[in-house]
PDB file of C-alpha atoms in Angstrom:
ATOM      1  CA  UNK A 216     163.240  57.095  45.911  1.00 54.00           C
ATOM      2  CA  UNK A 217     164.215  55.345  49.348  1.00 58.00           C
ATOM      3  CA  UNK A 218     166.027  56.973  52.053  1.00 66.00           C
ATOM      4  CA  UNK A 219     169.666  56.028  52.402  1.00 61.00           C
ATOM      5  CA  UNK A 220     169.139  55.441  56.184  1.00 61.00           C
ATOM      6  CA  UNK A 221     166.431  52.532  55.568  1.00 65.00           C
ATOM      7  CA  UNK A 222     168.712  50.662  53.154  1.00 64.00           C
ATOM      8  CA  UNK A 223     171.726  50.403  55.510  1.00 66.00           C
ATOM      9  CA  UNK A 224     171.296  48.112  58.398  1.00 65.00           C
ATOM     10  CA  UNK A 225     171.212  49.369  61.925  1.00 65.00           C
ATOM     11  CA  UNK A 226     174.381  48.777  64.031  1.00 73.00           C
ATOM     12  CA  UNK A 227     173.740  47.649  67.624  1.00 73.00           C
ATOM     13  CA  UNK A 228     176.305  47.003  70.197  1.00 75.00           C
ATOM     14  CA  UNK A 229     179.131  44.822  69.590  1.00 86.00           C
ATOM     15  CA  UNK A 230     179.296  41.388  70.704  1.00 89.00           C
ATOM     16  CA  UNK A 231     181.997  42.376  72.876  1.00 91.00           C
ATOM     17  CA  UNK A 232     179.960  44.767  74.825  1.00 91.00           C
ATOM     18  CA  UNK A 233     177.195  42.365  75.082  1.00 91.00           C
ATOM     19  CA  UNK A 234     179.434  39.608  76.584  1.00 93.00           C
ATOM     20  CA  UNK A 235     180.637  41.989  79.035  1.00 95.00           C
ATOM     21  CA  UNK A 236     177.341  43.070  80.281  1.00 94.00           C
ATOM     22  CA  UNK A 237     176.395  39.544  80.448  1.00 95.00           C
ATOM     23  CA  UNK A 238     179.337  38.780  82.665  1.00 96.00           C
ATOM     24  CA  UNK A 239     178.571  41.861  85.071  1.00 96.00           C
ATOM     25  CA  UNK A 240     174.974  41.064  85.465  1.00 96.00           C
ATOM     26  CA  UNK A 241     175.733  37.368  86.080  1.00 96.00           C
ATOM     27  CA  UNK A 242     178.515  38.385  88.598  1.00 96.00           C
ATOM     28  CA  UNK A 243     175.942  40.606  90.292  1.00 96.00           C
ATOM     29  CA  UNK A 244     173.338  37.955  90.449  1.00 96.00           C
ATOM     30  CA  UNK A 245     175.833  35.369  92.056  1.00 96.00           C
ATOM     31  CA  UNK A 246     177.118  37.982  94.338  1.00 94.00           C
ATOM     32  CA  UNK A 247     173.307  39.057  95.506  1.00 94.00           C
ATOM     33  CA  UNK A 248     172.637  35.222  95.995  1.00 93.00           C
ATOM     34  CA  UNK A 249     175.595  34.520  98.090  1.00 91.00           C
ATOM     35  CA  UNK A 250     175.165  37.706 100.432  1.00 91.00           C
ATOM     36  CA  UNK A 251     171.362  36.795 100.905  1.00 90.00           C
ATOM     37  CA  UNK A 252     172.237  33.059 101.492  1.00 87.00           C
ATOM     38  CA  UNK A 253     174.741  34.253 104.193  1.00 86.00           C
ATOM     39  CA  UNK A 254     172.107  36.626 105.609  1.00 84.00           C
ATOM     40  CA  UNK A 255     169.553  33.752 105.701  1.00 85.00           C
ATOM     41  CA  UNK A 256     171.685  31.396 107.312  1.00 82.00           C
ATOM     42  CA  UNK A 257     172.936  33.851 109.962  1.00 74.00           C
ATOM     43  CA  UNK A 258     176.527  33.513 108.759  1.00 53.00           C
ATOM     44  CA  UNK A 259     177.003  37.216 109.779  1.00 50.00           C
ATOM     45  CA  UNK A 260     175.899  36.432 113.618  1.00 50.00           C
ATOM     46  CA  UNK A 261     178.693  35.437 116.136  1.00 51.00           C
ATOM     47  CA  UNK A 262     179.269  31.924 116.753  1.00 52.00           C
ATOM     48  CA  UNK A 263     179.346  32.160 120.376  1.00 52.00           C
ATOM     49  CA  UNK A 264     178.248  34.743 122.961  1.00 53.00           C
ATOM     50  CA  UNK A 265     180.978  36.160 124.985  1.00 56.00           C
ATOM     51  CA  UNK A 266     180.617  35.512 128.739  1.00 56.00           C
ATOM     52  CA  UNK A 267     181.016  38.357 131.427  1.00 59.00           C
ATOM     53  CA  UNK A 268     184.083  37.958 133.151  1.00 60.00           C
ATOM     54  CA  UNK A 269     181.890  37.484 136.535  1.00 62.00           C
ATOM     55  CA  UNK A 270     180.192  34.636 135.126  1.00 60.00           C
ATOM     56  CA  UNK A 271     182.866  32.855 133.702  1.00 60.00           C
ATOM     57  CA  UNK A 272     183.105  29.175 134.680  1.00 57.00           C
ATOM     58  CA  UNK A 273     179.639  29.301 136.314  1.00 57.00           C
ATOM     59  CA  UNK A 274     176.986  26.935 135.301  1.00 53.00           C
ATOM     60  CA  UNK A 275     173.738  28.225 134.859  1.00 53.00           C
ATOM     61  CA  UNK A 276     170.903  26.726 137.169  1.00 55.00           C
ATOM     62  CA  UNK A 277     167.346  26.483 135.826  1.00 51.00           C
ATOM     63  CA  UNK A 278     164.656  28.273 137.706  1.00 52.00           C
ATOM     64  CA  UNK A 279     161.389  26.752 138.814  1.00 49.00           C
ATOM     65  CA  UNK A 280     159.628  27.750 135.575  1.00 49.00           C
ATOM     66  CA  UNK A 281     162.043  25.844 133.687  1.00 53.00           C
ATOM     67  CA  UNK A 282     162.253  22.658 135.658  1.00 59.00           C
ATOM     68  CA  UNK A 283     160.618  19.322 134.056  1.00 57.00           C
ATOM     69  CA  UNK A 284     157.067  18.822 135.095  1.00 58.00           C
ATOM     70  CA  UNK A 285     156.113  22.278 135.523  1.00 76.00           C
ATOM     71  CA  UNK A 286     155.627  23.560 132.006  1.00 85.00           C
ATOM     72  CA  UNK A 287     152.634  22.691 129.547  1.00 92.00           C
ATOM     73  CA  UNK A 288     151.623  19.236 129.631  1.00 94.00           C
ATOM     74  CA  UNK A 289     149.587  16.961 127.213  1.00 95.00           C
ATOM     75  CA  UNK A 290     147.138  14.561 128.403  1.00 95.00           C
ATOM     76  CA  UNK A 291     145.261  12.336 126.115  1.00 96.00           C
ATOM     77  CA  UNK A 292     141.534  11.656 126.924  1.00 95.00           C
ATOM     78  CA  UNK A 293     139.805   8.514 126.536  1.00 96.00           C
ATOM     79  CA  UNK A 294     138.047   8.074 123.010  1.00 97.00           C
ATOM     80  CA  UNK A 295     134.641   9.787 123.003  1.00 96.00           C
ATOM     81  CA  UNK A 296     132.077   7.611 120.960  1.00 96.00           C
ATOM     82  CA  UNK A 297     128.284   8.418 120.857  1.00 96.00           C
ATOM     83  CA  UNK A 298     125.779   9.231 118.704  1.00 95.00           C
ATOM     84  CA  UNK A 299     124.858  12.888 117.851  1.00 95.00           C
ATOM     85  CA  UNK A 300     121.607  14.882 118.205  1.00 95.00           C
ATOM     86  CA  UNK A 301     120.599  14.818 114.510  1.00 92.00           C
ATOM     87  CA  UNK A 302     120.406  12.550 112.638  1.00 93.00           C
ATOM     88  CA  UNK A 303     120.139  10.172 115.563  1.00 92.00           C
ATOM     89  CA  UNK A 304     121.368   7.122 113.768  1.00 95.00           C
ATOM     90  CA  UNK A 305     124.897   8.942 113.024  1.00 95.00           C
ATOM     91  CA  UNK A 306     127.843   7.849 115.498  1.00 96.00           C
ATOM     92  CA  UNK A 307     130.561  10.215 116.260  1.00 96.00           C
ATOM     93  CA  UNK A 308     134.212   8.852 117.442  1.00 97.00           C
ATOM     94  CA  UNK A 309     136.613  11.436 118.490  1.00 97.00           C
ATOM     95  CA  UNK A 310     140.112  11.125 120.248  1.00 97.00           C
ATOM     96  CA  UNK A 311     141.176  14.560 121.677  1.00 97.00           C
ATOM     97  CA  UNK A 312     144.158  15.653 123.918  1.00 96.00           C
ATOM     98  CA  UNK A 313     144.391  18.657 126.246  1.00 97.00           C
ATOM     99  CA  UNK A 314     147.243  21.082 126.716  1.00 96.00           C
ATOM    100  CA  UNK A 315     147.387  22.051 130.139  1.00 96.00           C
ATOM    101  CA  UNK A 316     149.640  25.128 131.356  1.00 94.00           C
ATOM    102  CA  UNK A 317     150.830  22.982 134.269  1.00 92.00           C
ATOM    103  CA  UNK A 318     150.190  19.376 135.508  1.00 94.00           C
ATOM    104  CA  UNK A 319     146.599  18.967 136.639  1.00 93.00           C
ATOM    105  CA  UNK A 320     144.955  16.196 138.658  1.00 94.00           C
ATOM    106  CA  UNK A 321     143.150  13.219 136.931  1.00 95.00           C
ATOM    107  CA  UNK A 322     139.805  14.306 138.137  1.00 95.00           C
ATOM    108  CA  UNK A 323     139.940  17.335 136.050  1.00 95.00           C
ATOM    109  CA  UNK A 324     140.638  15.419 132.896  1.00 95.00           C
ATOM    110  CA  UNK A 325     138.022  13.018 133.696  1.00 96.00           C
ATOM    111  CA  UNK A 326     135.452  16.184 134.150  1.00 96.00           C
ATOM    112  CA  UNK A 327     136.590  17.639 130.845  1.00 97.00           C
ATOM    113  CA  UNK A 328     135.953  14.275 129.229  1.00 97.00           C
ATOM    114  CA  UNK A 329     132.526  13.794 130.536  1.00 97.00           C
ATOM    115  CA  UNK A 330     131.688  17.564 129.635  1.00 97.00           C
ATOM    116  CA  UNK A 331     132.838  17.002 125.933  1.00 97.00           C
ATOM    117  CA  UNK A 332     130.899  13.710 125.679  1.00 97.00           C
ATOM    118  CA  UNK A 333     127.640  15.559 127.006  1.00 96.00           C
ATOM    119  CA  UNK A 334     128.357  18.426 124.514  1.00 97.00           C
ATOM    120  CA  UNK A 335     129.140  16.099 121.436  1.00 96.00           C
ATOM    121  CA  UNK A 336     125.463  14.417 121.989  1.00 96.00           C
ATOM    122  CA  UNK A 337     123.941  17.914 121.472  1.00 96.00           C
ATOM    123  CA  UNK A 338     125.599  18.446 118.134  1.00 96.00           C
ATOM    124  CA  UNK A 339     123.883  18.310 114.881  1.00 96.00           C
ATOM    125  CA  UNK A 340     125.518  17.203 111.611  1.00 95.00           C
ATOM    126  CA  UNK A 341     124.789  20.549 109.697  1.00 95.00           C
ATOM    127  CA  UNK A 342     126.769  22.428 112.506  1.00 95.00           C
ATOM    128  CA  UNK A 343     129.872  20.391 111.855  1.00 94.00           C
ATOM    129  CA  UNK A 344     129.883  20.115 108.176  1.00 94.00           C
ATOM    130  CA  UNK A 345     132.911  21.618 106.278  1.00 93.00           C
ATOM    131  CA  UNK A 346     135.981  23.359 107.360  1.00 94.00           C
ATOM    132  CA  UNK A 347     134.061  26.375 109.163  1.00 95.00           C
ATOM    133  CA  UNK A 348     131.959  23.562 111.063  1.00 95.00           C
ATOM    134  CA  UNK A 349     135.149  21.917 112.098  1.00 95.00           C
ATOM    135  CA  UNK A 350     136.676  25.157 113.352  1.00 96.00           C
ATOM    136  CA  UNK A 351     133.437  26.046 115.296  1.00 96.00           C
ATOM    137  CA  UNK A 352     133.318  22.610 116.844  1.00 97.00           C
ATOM    138  CA  UNK A 353     137.003  22.944 117.824  1.00 97.00           C
ATOM    139  CA  UNK A 354     136.442  26.502 119.267  1.00 96.00           C
ATOM    140  CA  UNK A 355     133.442  25.278 121.243  1.00 97.00           C
ATOM    141  CA  UNK A 356     135.178  22.295 122.487  1.00 97.00           C
ATOM    142  CA  UNK A 357     138.376  24.520 123.835  1.00 96.00           C
ATOM    143  CA  UNK A 358     135.930  26.816 125.230  1.00 96.00           C
ATOM    144  CA  UNK A 359     134.241  24.279 127.332  1.00 97.00           C
ATOM    145  CA  UNK A 360     137.809  22.787 128.288  1.00 96.00           C
ATOM    146  CA  UNK A 361     138.949  26.069 129.345  1.00 96.00           C
ATOM    147  CA  UNK A 362     135.781  26.759 131.611  1.00 95.00           C
ATOM    148  CA  UNK A 363     135.652  23.158 133.103  1.00 95.00           C
ATOM    149  CA  UNK A 364     139.399  23.588 134.082  1.00 95.00           C
ATOM    150  CA  UNK A 365     139.194  27.420 135.390  1.00 94.00           C
ATOM    151  CA  UNK A 366     141.598  28.256 132.481  1.00 94.00           C
ATOM    152  CA  UNK A 367     144.233  25.543 132.964  1.00 95.00           C
ATOM    153  CA  UNK A 368     143.430  24.022 129.590  1.00 96.00           C
ATOM    154  CA  UNK A 369     145.267  26.075 126.964  1.00 95.00           C
ATOM    155  CA  UNK A 370     144.202  24.028 123.790  1.00 95.00           C
ATOM    156  CA  UNK A 371     142.388  21.072 122.829  1.00 96.00           C
ATOM    157  CA  UNK A 372     143.921  19.026 120.075  1.00 96.00           C
ATOM    158  CA  UNK A 373     141.569  16.729 118.009  1.00 96.00           C
ATOM    159  CA  UNK A 374     143.512  13.784 117.013  1.00 96.00           C
ATOM    160  CA  UNK A 375     140.703  11.806 115.314  1.00 96.00           C
ATOM    161  CA  UNK A 376     137.227  12.689 114.329  1.00 95.00           C
ATOM    162  CA  UNK A 377     135.109  10.036 112.550  1.00 95.00           C
ATOM    163  CA  UNK A 378     131.496  10.221 111.887  1.00 94.00           C
ATOM    164  CA  UNK A 379     129.588   7.121 110.833  1.00 92.00           C
TER     165      UNK A 379
END
């Protein structure tokens, strides 16, 4: 004989309760999305910064560090085209730019160019293969440029690197 409980279907929450819970969860999701969107956009930040009464009507003058021509400068070097050390019949063409902390004389840029040309001639193919080889090449080039410029070269950007 079967139990009476097994024969009767179980009753769950009514459709009205399920609908109400769905609406509550949907409203909570919309509210959280709206709040996080406002937070990420900076909607809670003030639109303008209040000015102190003693500075009202005054124009801010840039100091020497903010004047044009005194900040970081980007200088493109002439393309470097030469053969590498091994295999000797492999040629490399590299176009680089140097980021200086301040404007530098053209002679320094030419010295860096000649030093990088001499360095690239000593590179072997197995040293620059793969992503880690490229990172080592870039680090070596940046180090040589920094040494040659007494620390004024902050970064070397390799724009083109072609091996044939």
